[in-house]
CSV table of C-alpha atoms in Angstrom, one decimal:
chain,number,residue,atom,x,y,z
A,2,UNK,CA,151.8,173.8,44.1
A,3,UNK,CA,155.5,173.1,43.4
A,4,UNK,CA,157.1,170.4,45.5
A,5,UNK,CA,160.7,171.1,46.3
A,6,UNK,CA,162.5,167.8,46.7
A,7,UNK,CA,165.4,166.8,49.0
A,8,UNK,CA,168.0,164.4,47.9
A,9,UNK,CA,167.5,161.8,50.7
A,10,UNK,CA,169.8,159.3,49.0
A,11,UNK,CA,172.7,161.7,48.6
A,12,UNK,CA,175.9,160.6,50.4
A,13,UNK,CA,177.9,162.9,52.5
A,14,UNK,CA,180.9,163.0,50.2
A,15,UNK,CA,181.5,162.6,46.5
A,16,UNK,CA,184.4,161.8,44.2
A,17,UNK,CA,186.1,164.6,42.4
A,18,UNK,CA,186.4,164.9,38.6
A,19,UNK,CA,187.8,167.2,36.0
A,20,UNK,CA,185.6,168.8,33.4
A,21,UNK,CA,186.5,169.1,29.7
A,22,UNK,CA,188.0,172.5,29.1
A,23,UNK,CA,185.8,175.1,27.4
A,24,UNK,CA,187.0,176.2,23.9
A,25,UNK,CA,186.3,179.8,23.0
A,26,UNK,CA,184.8,180.5,19.6
A,27,UNK,CA,184.0,183.8,17.8
A,28,UNK,CA,180.5,183.1,16.5
A,29,UNK,CA,178.6,184.1,19.7
A,30,UNK,CA,176.8,187.4,19.8
A,31,UNK,CA,179.2,190.4,20.1
A,32,UNK,CA,178.3,193.5,22.2
A,33,UNK,CA,179.7,196.8,21.1
A,34,UNK,CA,179.3,200.2,22.7
A,35,UNK,CA,177.0,201.8,20.2
A,36,UNK,CA,174.1,204.3,20.5
A,37,UNK,CA,170.7,202.8,21.4
A,38,UNK,CA,167.3,203.9,20.4
A,39,UNK,CA,166.8,205.2,24.0
A,40,UNK,CA,169.0,208.2,24.7
A,41,UNK,CA,171.6,207.0,27.2
A,42,UNK,CA,174.1,209.9,27.3
A,43,UNK,CA,171.8,212.1,29.3
A,44,UNK,CA,171.8,212.9,33.0
A,45,UNK,CA,170.0,210.3,35.2
A,46,UNK,CA,166.9,211.2,37.0
A,47,UNK,CA,169.0,211.5,40.2
A,48,UNK,CA,172.2,213.0,38.9
A,49,UNK,CA,175.5,212.1,40.6
A,50,UNK,CA,176.9,215.3,42.0
A,51,UNK,CA,180.6,216.2,41.5
A,52,UNK,CA,181.7,219.0,43.8
A,53,UNK,CA,183.5,221.8,42.0
A,54,UNK,CA,184.5,225.0,43.7
A,55,UNK,CA,183.9,228.7,43.0
A,56,UNK,CA,185.0,231.8,44.8
A,57,UNK,CA,182.4,233.8,46.8
A,58,UNK,CA,183.2,237.1,48.5
A,59,UNK,CA,182.5,237.5,52.2
A,60,UNK,CA,182.2,240.6,54.3
A,61,UNK,CA,185.8,240.1,55.4
A,62,UNK,CA,186.9,240.1,51.8
A,63,UNK,CA,188.4,236.6,52.4
A,64,UNK,CA,187.6,234.2,49.6
A,65,UNK,CA,185.6,231.0,50.6
A,66,UNK,CA,184.9,227.8,48.6
A,67,UNK,CA,181.2,227.1,47.8
A,68,UNK,CA,180.4,223.7,46.2
A,69,UNK,CA,178.3,223.6,43.0
A,70,UNK,CA,176.8,220.5,41.3
A,71,UNK,CA,177.6,219.3,37.8
A,72,UNK,CA,175.5,216.3,36.5
A,73,UNK,CA,177.5,213.3,35.2
A,74,UNK,CA,176.1,211.8,32.0
A,75,UNK,CA,174.7,208.3,32.2
A,76,UNK,CA,177.1,205.6,31.0
A,77,UNK,CA,176.4,204.4,27.5
A,78,UNK,CA,174.8,201.0,27.1
A,79,UNK,CA,176.3,198.2,25.0
A,80,UNK,CA,174.2,197.0,22.1
A,81,UNK,CA,174.1,193.6,20.5
A,82,UNK,CA,175.6,192.8,17.1
A,83,UNK,CA,173.4,189.9,15.9
A,84,UNK,CA,175.0,186.4,16.0
A,85,UNK,CA,175.3,184.2,13.0
A,86,UNK,CA,176.0,180.5,12.8
A,87,UNK,CA,179.2,180.8,10.8
A,88,UNK,CA,181.2,177.5,10.9
A,89,UNK,CA,178.4,175.5,12.4
A,90,UNK,CA,178.1,171.8,11.4
A,91,UNK,CA,175.9,170.9,8.5
A,92,UNK,CA,172.2,170.6,9.0
A,93,UNK,CA,171.0,167.2,10.3
A,94,UNK,CA,167.7,165.7,11.4
A,95,UNK,CA,167.8,165.8,15.2
A,96,UNK,CA,165.4,163.3,16.8
A,97,UNK,CA,164.0,163.1,20.3
A,98,UNK,CA,166.1,162.0,23.2
A,99,UNK,CA,165.1,158.5,24.3
A,100,UNK,CA,163.8,157.6,27.8
A,101,UNK,CA,165.8,155.6,30.3
A,102,UNK,CA,164.5,153.2,33.0
A,103,UNK,CA,162.7,155.0,35.9
A,104,UNK,CA,163.8,152.5,38.6
A,105,UNK,CA,166.8,150.4,39.6
A,106,UNK,CA,169.3,153.1,40.1
A,107,UNK,CA,171.7,153.5,43.0
A,108,UNK,CA,169.2,155.7,44.9
A,109,UNK,CA,166.1,153.8,43.6
A,110,UNK,CA,164.4,156.2,41.1
A,111,UNK,CA,167.7,158.1,40.4
A,112,UNK,CA,171.4,157.6,40.7
A,113,UNK,CA,172.9,158.9,43.9
A,114,UNK,CA,174.7,162.3,43.9
A,115,UNK,CA,178.2,160.9,43.4
A,116,UNK,CA,177.2,158.1,41.0
A,117,UNK,CA,178.5,159.7,37.9
A,118,UNK,CA,178.5,156.4,35.9
A,119,UNK,CA,174.9,156.0,36.8
A,120,UNK,CA,174.0,159.5,35.8
A,121,UNK,CA,175.8,159.2,32.5
A,122,UNK,CA,173.8,156.0,31.8
A,123,UNK,CA,170.5,157.6,32.9
A,124,UNK,CA,170.7,161.0,31.1
A,125,UNK,CA,169.7,160.6,27.5
A,126,UNK,CA,170.2,163.0,24.5
A,127,UNK,CA,169.5,162.7,20.8
A,128,UNK,CA,171.8,160.7,18.5
A,129,UNK,CA,175.0,162.6,17.7
A,130,UNK,CA,175.1,164.3,21.1
A,131,UNK,CA,176.8,163.3,24.4
A,132,UNK,CA,176.5,164.4,28.1
A,133,UNK,CA,179.5,165.6,30.0
A,134,UNK,CA,179.7,166.4,33.8
A,135,UNK,CA,180.9,169.8,34.7
A,136,UNK,CA,180.6,170.0,38.4
A,137,UNK,CA,178.3,170.4,41.4
A,138,UNK,CA,177.1,173.5,43.2
A,139,UNK,CA,176.6,173.4,47.0
A,140,UNK,CA,173.0,173.8,47.9
A,141,UNK,CA,170.2,174.2,45.4
A,142,UNK,CA,171.0,176.2,42.2
A,143,UNK,CA,168.2,178.3,40.7
A,144,UNK,CA,169.7,180.0,37.6
A,145,UNK,CA,173.0,180.0,35.8
A,146,UNK,CA,175.0,182.2,33.4
A,147,UNK,CA,178.6,182.4,32.1
A,148,UNK,CA,180.7,185.4,33.1
A,149,UNK,CA,183.2,187.3,31.0
A,150,UNK,CA,186.0,185.3,32.7
A,151,UNK,CA,184.6,182.0,31.3
A,152,UNK,CA,183.4,180.7,34.7
A,153,UNK,CA,179.9,179.5,35.3
A,154,UNK,CA,177.9,181.5,37.9
A,155,UNK,CA,174.7,180.5,39.7
A,156,UNK,CA,172.2,181.8,42.3
A,157,UNK,CA,172.2,179.1,45.0
A,158,UNK,CA,170.0,178.5,48.0
A,159,UNK,CA,172.1,177.5,51.0
A,160,UNK,CA,171.7,175.0,53.9
A,161,UNK,CA,168.1,174.0,53.0
A,162,UNK,CA,166.8,177.6,53.4
A,163,UNK,CA,165.3,180.2,51.0
A,164,UNK,CA,168.4,182.4,51.5
A,165,UNK,CA,171.6,182.1,49.5
A,166,UNK,CA,174.3,183.7,47.4
A,167,UNK,CA,175.9,183.8,44.0
A,168,UNK,CA,178.5,181.0,43.4
A,169,UNK,CA,181.1,180.6,40.7
A,170,UNK,CA,182.4,177.4,39.2
A,171,UNK,CA,185.9,176.9,37.8
A,172,UNK,CA,186.9,174.8,34.9
A,173,UNK,CA,187.9,171.9,37.2
A,174,UNK,CA,184.4,171.8,38.7
A,175,UNK,CA,185.4,173.5,42.0
A,176,UNK,CA,183.1,176.2,43.3
A,177,UNK,CA,183.5,179.5,45.3
A,178,UNK,CA,181.0,181.7,47.1
A,179,UNK,CA,181.1,184.8,44.9
A,180,UNK,CA,178.6,187.3,46.5
A,181,UNK,CA,175.9,187.2,49.1
A,182,UNK,CA,173.7,187.3,51.1
A,183,UNK,CA,170.4,187.4,49.3
A,184,UNK,CA,166.8,186.4,50.2
A,185,UNK,CA,165.5,183.9,47.6
A,186,UNK,CA,168.1,184.9,44.9
A,187,UNK,CA,166.8,184.0,41.5
A,188,UNK,CA,168.0,185.6,38.2
A,189,UNK,CA,171.5,186.8,37.3
A,190,UNK,CA,173.1,188.4,34.3
A,191,UNK,CA,176.4,190.1,33.5
A,192,UNK,CA,176.1,193.4,31.7
A,193,UNK,CA,177.7,193.1,28.3
A,194,UNK,CA,181.1,194.6,27.9
A,195,UNK,CA,181.7,194.6,31.7
A,196,UNK,CA,182.2,192.2,34.6
A,197,UNK,CA,179.3,193.8,36.5
A,198,UNK,CA,176.6,191.3,37.6
A,199,UNK,CA,172.9,192.0,38.3
A,200,UNK,CA,170.9,189.7,40.6
A,201,UNK,CA,167.2,189.6,41.3
A,202,UNK,CA,165.9,188.5,44.8
A,203,UNK,CA,163.4,189.4,47.5
A,204,UNK,CA,163.6,192.0,50.2
A,205,UNK,CA,162.1,189.6,52.7
A,206,UNK,CA,160.6,186.1,52.4
A,207,UNK,CA,157.1,187.5,52.5
A,208,UNK,CA,157.2,190.7,50.6
A,209,UNK,CA,159.1,193.1,48.4
A,210,UNK,CA,161.4,192.4,45.4
A,211,UNK,CA,164.4,194.0,43.8
A,212,UNK,CA,167.5,194.0,41.7
A,213,UNK,CA,171.1,194.4,43.0
A,214,UNK,CA,174.3,195.2,41.3
A,215,UNK,CA,177.5,193.2,42.2
A,216,UNK,CA,180.7,194.9,41.3
A,217,UNK,CA,183.9,193.0,40.7
A,218,UNK,CA,185.2,193.9,44.1
A,219,UNK,CA,182.2,192.2,45.7
A,220,UNK,CA,180.3,195.4,46.5
A,221,UNK,CA,176.6,194.8,46.4
A,222,UNK,CA,174.4,197.9,45.6
A,223,UNK,CA,170.6,197.9,45.4
A,224,UNK,CA,169.4,199.2,42.0
A,225,UNK,CA,165.6,198.6,42.5
A,226,UNK,CA,163.9,197.9,45.8
A,227,UNK,CA,160.2,198.4,45.1
A,228,UNK,CA,159.1,195.6,42.9
A,229,UNK,CA,155.9,193.6,43.6
A,230,UNK,CA,156.4,190.3,45.4
A,231,UNK,CA,155.4,187.6,46.5
A,232,UNK,CA,152.5,185.2,45.8
A,233,UNK,CA,154.1,182.2,47.6
A,234,UNK,CA,157.1,181.6,49.8
A,235,UNK,CA,158.8,179.7,46.9
A,236,UNK,CA,157.2,181.2,43.8
A,237,UNK,CA,156.1,184.3,41.9
A,238,UNK,CA,158.7,187.0,42.6
A,239,UNK,CA,161.3,189.0,40.5
A,240,UNK,CA,162.7,186.1,38.4
A,241,UNK,CA,165.0,185.7,35.5
A,242,UNK,CA,167.2,188.4,34.0
A,243,UNK,CA,168.8,189.0,30.6
A,244,UNK,CA,170.3,191.9,28.7
A,245,UNK,CA,168.5,192.6,25.5
A,246,UNK,CA,169.9,193.7,22.1
A,247,UNK,CA,169.3,197.3,23.1
A,248,UNK,CA,171.5,197.0,26.2
A,249,UNK,CA,168.6,197.2,28.6
A,250,UNK,CA,168.1,194.7,31.3
A,251,UNK,CA,164.9,192.6,31.1
A,252,UNK,CA,163.3,191.0,34.1
A,253,UNK,CA,160.3,188.7,34.6
A,254,UNK,CA,158.1,189.6,37.6
A,255,UNK,CA,155.4,187.1,38.8
A,256,UNK,CA,151.8,187.8,39.6
A,257,UNK,CA,150.7,188.3,43.2
A,258,UNK,CA,147.9,185.7,42.8
A,259,UNK,CA,147.3,182.4,41.2
A,260,UNK,CA,144.5,183.5,38.8
A,261,UNK,CA,143.5,186.9,39.9
A,262,UNK,CA,141.5,185.7,42.9
A,263,UNK,CA,140.4,188.3,45.5
A,264,UNK,CA,140.7,191.1,43.0
A,265,UNK,CA,138.0,193.6,41.9
A,266,UNK,CA,137.1,194.9,38.5
A,267,UNK,CA,137.3,198.4,37.3
A,268,UNK,CA,134.3,200.1,35.5
A,269,UNK,CA,135.6,199.0,32.1
A,270,UNK,CA,135.9,195.4,33.2
A,271,UNK,CA,139.7,195.3,33.9
A,272,UNK,CA,141.0,193.4,36.9
A,273,UNK,CA,142.8,195.6,39.5
A,274,UNK,CA,146.4,194.6,39.4
A,275,UNK,CA,149.3,196.1,41.2
A,276,UNK,CA,151.6,198.1,38.9
A,277,UNK,CA,154.4,196.0,37.4
A,278,UNK,CA,153.2,192.6,38.6
A,279,UNK,CA,152.7,189.8,36.1
A,280,UNK,CA,155.0,191.4,33.5
A,281,UNK,CA,158.4,191.6,31.9
A,282,UNK,CA,160.1,194.9,32.8
A,283,UNK,CA,162.7,196.8,30.8
A,284,UNK,CA,165.3,198.4,33.1
A,285,UNK,CA,167.9,201.0,32.5
A,286,UNK,CA,170.6,199.3,34.6
A,287,UNK,CA,172.6,202.4,35.5
A,288,UNK,CA,169.7,204.4,36.8
A,289,UNK,CA,167.3,201.8,37.9
A,290,UNK,CA,164.4,203.3,35.9
A,291,UNK,CA,162.0,200.7,34.6
A,292,UNK,CA,158.9,200.4,32.5
A,293,UNK,CA,156.6,197.5,31.5
A,294,UNK,CA,157.7,195.8,28.3
A,295,UNK,CA,155.0,193.2,28.2
A,296,UNK,CA,152.2,192.2,30.5
A,297,UNK,CA,149.5,189.5,31.1
A,298,UNK,CA,152.1,186.9,32.3
A,299,UNK,CA,151.4,184.7,35.4
A,300,UNK,CA,154.9,183.9,36.4
A,301,UNK,CA,157.6,184.6,33.7
A,302,UNK,CA,160.4,182.7,35.3
A,303,UNK,CA,163.1,183.4,32.7
A,304,UNK,CA,163.8,185.7,29.7
A,305,UNK,CA,166.1,185.0,26.7
A,306,UNK,CA,167.1,186.9,23.6
A,307,UNK,CA,167.4,185.6,20.1
A,308,UNK,CA,169.9,186.6,17.3
A,309,UNK,CA,167.7,189.4,15.9
A,310,UNK,CA,166.9,190.8,19.4
A,311,UNK,CA,163.5,189.0,19.8
A,312,UNK,CA,162.7,188.2,23.5
A,313,UNK,CA,161.2,185.0,24.7
A,314,UNK,CA,159.9,184.0,28.1
A,315,UNK,CA,158.9,180.8,29.9
A,316,UNK,CA,155.6,181.4,31.8
A,317,UNK,CA,154.7,179.0,34.6
A,318,UNK,CA,151.1,178.1,34.9
A,319,UNK,CA,148.3,177.8,37.4
A,320,UNK,CA,148.3,175.7,40.5
A,321,UNK,CA,145.5,173.6,38.8
A,322,UNK,CA,147.9,172.9,36.0
A,323,UNK,CA,147.0,175.0,32.9
A,324,UNK,CA,148.8,177.9,31.4
A,325,UNK,CA,152.4,176.6,31.1
A,326,UNK,CA,153.7,178.1,27.9
A,327,UNK,CA,156.5,179.8,26.0
A,328,UNK,CA,155.9,183.2,24.6
A,329,UNK,CA,157.5,185.4,21.9
A,330,UNK,CA,157.4,188.9,23.5
A,331,UNK,CA,156.6,192.2,21.9
A,332,UNK,CA,156.7,195.7,23.3
A,333,UNK,CA,153.4,196.7,24.7
A,334,UNK,CA,151.8,193.2,24.2
A,335,UNK,CA,149.3,191.6,26.6
A,336,UNK,CA,149.3,187.8,27.0
A,337,UNK,CA,146.0,187.3,28.7
A,338,UNK,CA,146.6,186.8,32.4
A,339,UNK,CA,144.4,186.8,34.6
A,340,UNK,CA,141.7,186.3,31.9
A,341,UNK,CA,142.4,182.6,31.7
A,342,UNK,CA,139.1,180.7,31.1
A,343,UNK,CA,140.8,179.2,28.0
A,344,UNK,CA,143.4,177.5,30.2
A,345,UNK,CA,140.8,175.3,32.1
A,346,UNK,CA,140.3,177.8,34.9
A,347,UNK,CA,136.6,177.8,35.5
A,348,UNK,CA,136.9,180.5,38.2
A,349,UNK,CA,139.1,182.8,36.2
A,350,UNK,CA,138.0,186.2,35.0
A,351,UNK,CA,136.4,186.8,31.6
A,352,UNK,CA,138.6,188.8,29.2
A,353,UNK,CA,137.0,192.2,28.5
A,354,UNK,CA,136.7,193.3,24.9
A,355,UNK,CA,139.1,196.2,25.4
A,356,UNK,CA,142.0,193.8,26.1
A,357,UNK,CA,143.8,192.7,22.9
A,358,UNK,CA,146.1,189.7,23.5
A,359,UNK,CA,148.8,187.9,21.5
A,360,UNK,CA,148.8,184.1,21.2
A,361,UNK,CA,151.2,181.7,22.9
A,362,UNK,CA,154.2,180.6,20.9
A,363,UNK,CA,153.9,177.0,22.4
A,364,UNK,CA,151.6,175.6,25.0
A,365,UNK,CA,153.4,173.2,27.3
A,366,UNK,CA,151.9,170.2,29.2
A,367,UNK,CA,149.8,170.9,32.2
A,368,UNK,CA,151.8,170.9,35.4
A,369,UNK,CA,155.1,170.9,33.5
A,370,UNK,CA,156.3,174.1,35.2
A,371,UNK,CA,158.8,175.5,32.8
A,372,UNK,CA,161.9,177.2,34.4
A,373,UNK,CA,165.0,178.3,32.5
A,374,UNK,CA,165.0,179.2,28.8
A,375,UNK,CA,168.0,179.8,26.5
A,376,UNK,CA,168.5,180.4,22.8
A,377,UNK,CA,171.2,178.7,20.7
A,378,UNK,CA,173.3,181.6,19.3
A,379,UNK,CA,176.6,179.7,18.7
A,380,UNK,CA,178.1,177.4,16.1
A,381,UNK,CA,178.6,174.2,18.0
A,382,UNK,CA,175.4,172.6,17.0
A,383,UNK,CA,174.1,171.8,13.5
A,384,UNK,CA,173.2,174.9,11.7
A,385,UNK,CA,169.4,174.1,11.5
A,386,UNK,CA,169.3,174.4,15.4
A,387,UNK,CA,170.5,178.0,15.3
A,388,UNK,CA,168.0,180.3,17.2
A,389,UNK,CA,166.2,177.3,18.6
A,390,UNK,CA,164.9,177.6,22.2
A,391,UNK,CA,165.8,175.2,24.9
A,392,UNK,CA,163.5,175.1,28.0
A,393,UNK,CA,163.9,173.3,31.3
A,394,UNK,CA,160.7,171.6,32.5
A,395,UNK,CA,160.8,171.2,36.2
A,396,UNK,CA,158.0,169.0,37.3
A,397,UNK,CA,157.8,165.2,37.7
A,398,UNK,CA,155.1,164.4,35.2
A,399,UNK,CA,154.8,162.5,31.9
A,400,UNK,CA,156.7,164.9,29.6
A,401,UNK,CA,158.5,166.7,32.4
A,402,UNK,CA,161.9,166.5,34.2
A,403,UNK,CA,163.7,167.3,31.0
A,404,UNK,CA,164.9,169.9,28.6
A,405,UNK,CA,162.9,170.4,25.4
A,406,UNK,CA,163.9,172.1,22.1
A,407,UNK,CA,161.6,174.4,20.3
A,408,UNK,CA,161.8,175.8,16.8
A,409,UNK,CA,160.2,179.2,17.1
A,410,UNK,CA,159.6,179.4,13.3
A,411,UNK,CA,157.2,176.4,13.4
A,412,UNK,CA,153.4,176.3,13.6
A,413,UNK,CA,151.4,177.1,16.8
A,414,UNK,CA,150.5,173.4,17.2
A,415,UNK,CA,154.2,172.5,17.3
A,416,UNK,CA,155.2,169.8,19.8
A,417,UNK,CA,158.6,170.5,21.5
A,418,UNK,CA,161.3,167.9,21.1
A,419,UNK,CA,162.9,166.1,24.1
A,420,UNK,CA,166.6,167.1,24.1
A,421,UNK,CA,167.7,165.9,27.6
A,422,UNK,CA,165.8,163.4,29.6
A,423,UNK,CA,166.4,161.6,32.9
A,424,UNK,CA,166.9,164.7,35.0
A,425,UNK,CA,165.4,165.2,38.5
A,426,UNK,CA,164.4,168.9,38.7
A,427,UNK,CA,166.1,170.9,36.0
A,428,UNK,CA,166.0,174.6,37.0
A,429,UNK,CA,167.9,176.4,34.2
A,430,UNK,CA,169.8,176.2,30.9
A,431,UNK,CA,172.4,178.4,29.3
A,432,UNK,CA,175.0,178.1,26.6
A,433,UNK,CA,178.7,178.0,27.4
A,434,UNK,CA,181.3,180.2,25.5
A,435,UNK,CA,181.9,177.3,23.1
A,436,UNK,CA,178.2,177.1,22.2
A,437,UNK,CA,177.2,174.0,24.1
A,438,UNK,CA,174.0,173.7,26.1
A,439,UNK,CA,174.5,173.6,29.9
A,440,UNK,CA,171.8,172.4,32.3
A,441,UNK,CA,171.7,172.5,36.1
A,442,UNK,CA,169.6,170.3,38.4
A,443,UNK,CA,168.2,171.6,41.6
A,444,UNK,CA,168.2,168.4,43.8
A,445,UNK,CA,171.9,167.5,43.7
A,446,UNK,CA,173.2,170.8,42.2
A,447,UNK,CA,174.8,168.8,39.3
A,448,UNK,CA,175.7,170.6,36.1
A,449,UNK,CA,175.8,168.9,32.8
A,450,UNK,CA,177.1,170.0,29.3
A,451,UNK,CA,175.6,168.6,26.1
A,452,UNK,CA,178.2,168.4,23.3
A,453,UNK,CA,177.5,167.7,19.6
A,454,UNK,CA,179.7,164.7,18.6
A,455,UNK,CA,178.7,164.6,14.9
A,456,UNK,CA,176.1,162.7,12.9
């Protein structure tokens, strides 16, 4: 079970500081309004009705106006032009981040919330990189993304509760409440080519999940309100969001059980699962129509897209510890859940022969509880780190409480490299407009940027 920590040592106030300005570059992926493989200039399943008027004769020969309906075509999706690392620094060998002392800090095991000097000593990155403070979100941030305005946005739990809102962070580290209220807000993603934000959350704390659209004027509109949810009060719900290369919205949805317990088998040996649970969904953002893109995932907490459009997810494992992994997704693929005897789950179901599964990309340490995942698509880091995955490992175990780097082109027995160590509970990672990795920590709400300083 995940333990959500409180920052007992955090003081009531903190000193202010100014973040290093973000520099825009042109090497990031570019979205253009181009046709997609899925027809998008067709009427939606529930057409928007535009009243027009025709003349109809009455018995008094007095013309009257009768409304008729004309479907409005679905707005075109923006598709991704693949990124390339033009102008990136030369390739270098990047080692593991070292470990710092685990005790002796201003709040015992960790620096206190406002002890920036202590944090900059504790956080460790590989040679050639440095850590910069960006700011601090109020409450507990879950996931982060950059908006088209260059500001950092986060889903944040407020006042020690499971409810919250979306916050934005300015270049000087100050924050504003952008949109709310949501029950257990989780993923967020801006639609490419727009300033429209999509947010995943629950309908209530105990049941029901959905996706909402936040327009620039603050209007919040439900897009989907019938998603499966929830296994626990704090886990397994509609999770991370990202827009894919095809312009569709991709969403991870957790399973409604830990390992398929209390389920029954069908005649062909399959476990009875609810539709759309334990999967990554592909969503048409304008209509809310969705289908299963990949299944057999226990709790896909985040989804990320690589330069060629390949999708990856971080899948959080069983309560007993096994099954933490990173996956390369494929349309129609099954990744094994709940048939998880191979993950040390003696009471798990046996996989029937009719279920063909794809292997994990990387198996992570038991109990590591991966959270956010991001792909380096910029040119700020050495060119050999392009398309590498960066994954936040939440839990306080040996090998956890850090961000790890994964080369997806390596072998299945690949061991991830430590990229940021010394964190408390990292919940998400993203890349800023300049191509630098940004990581957010749940306990104090602190946000850090990792800059390449040169070999």
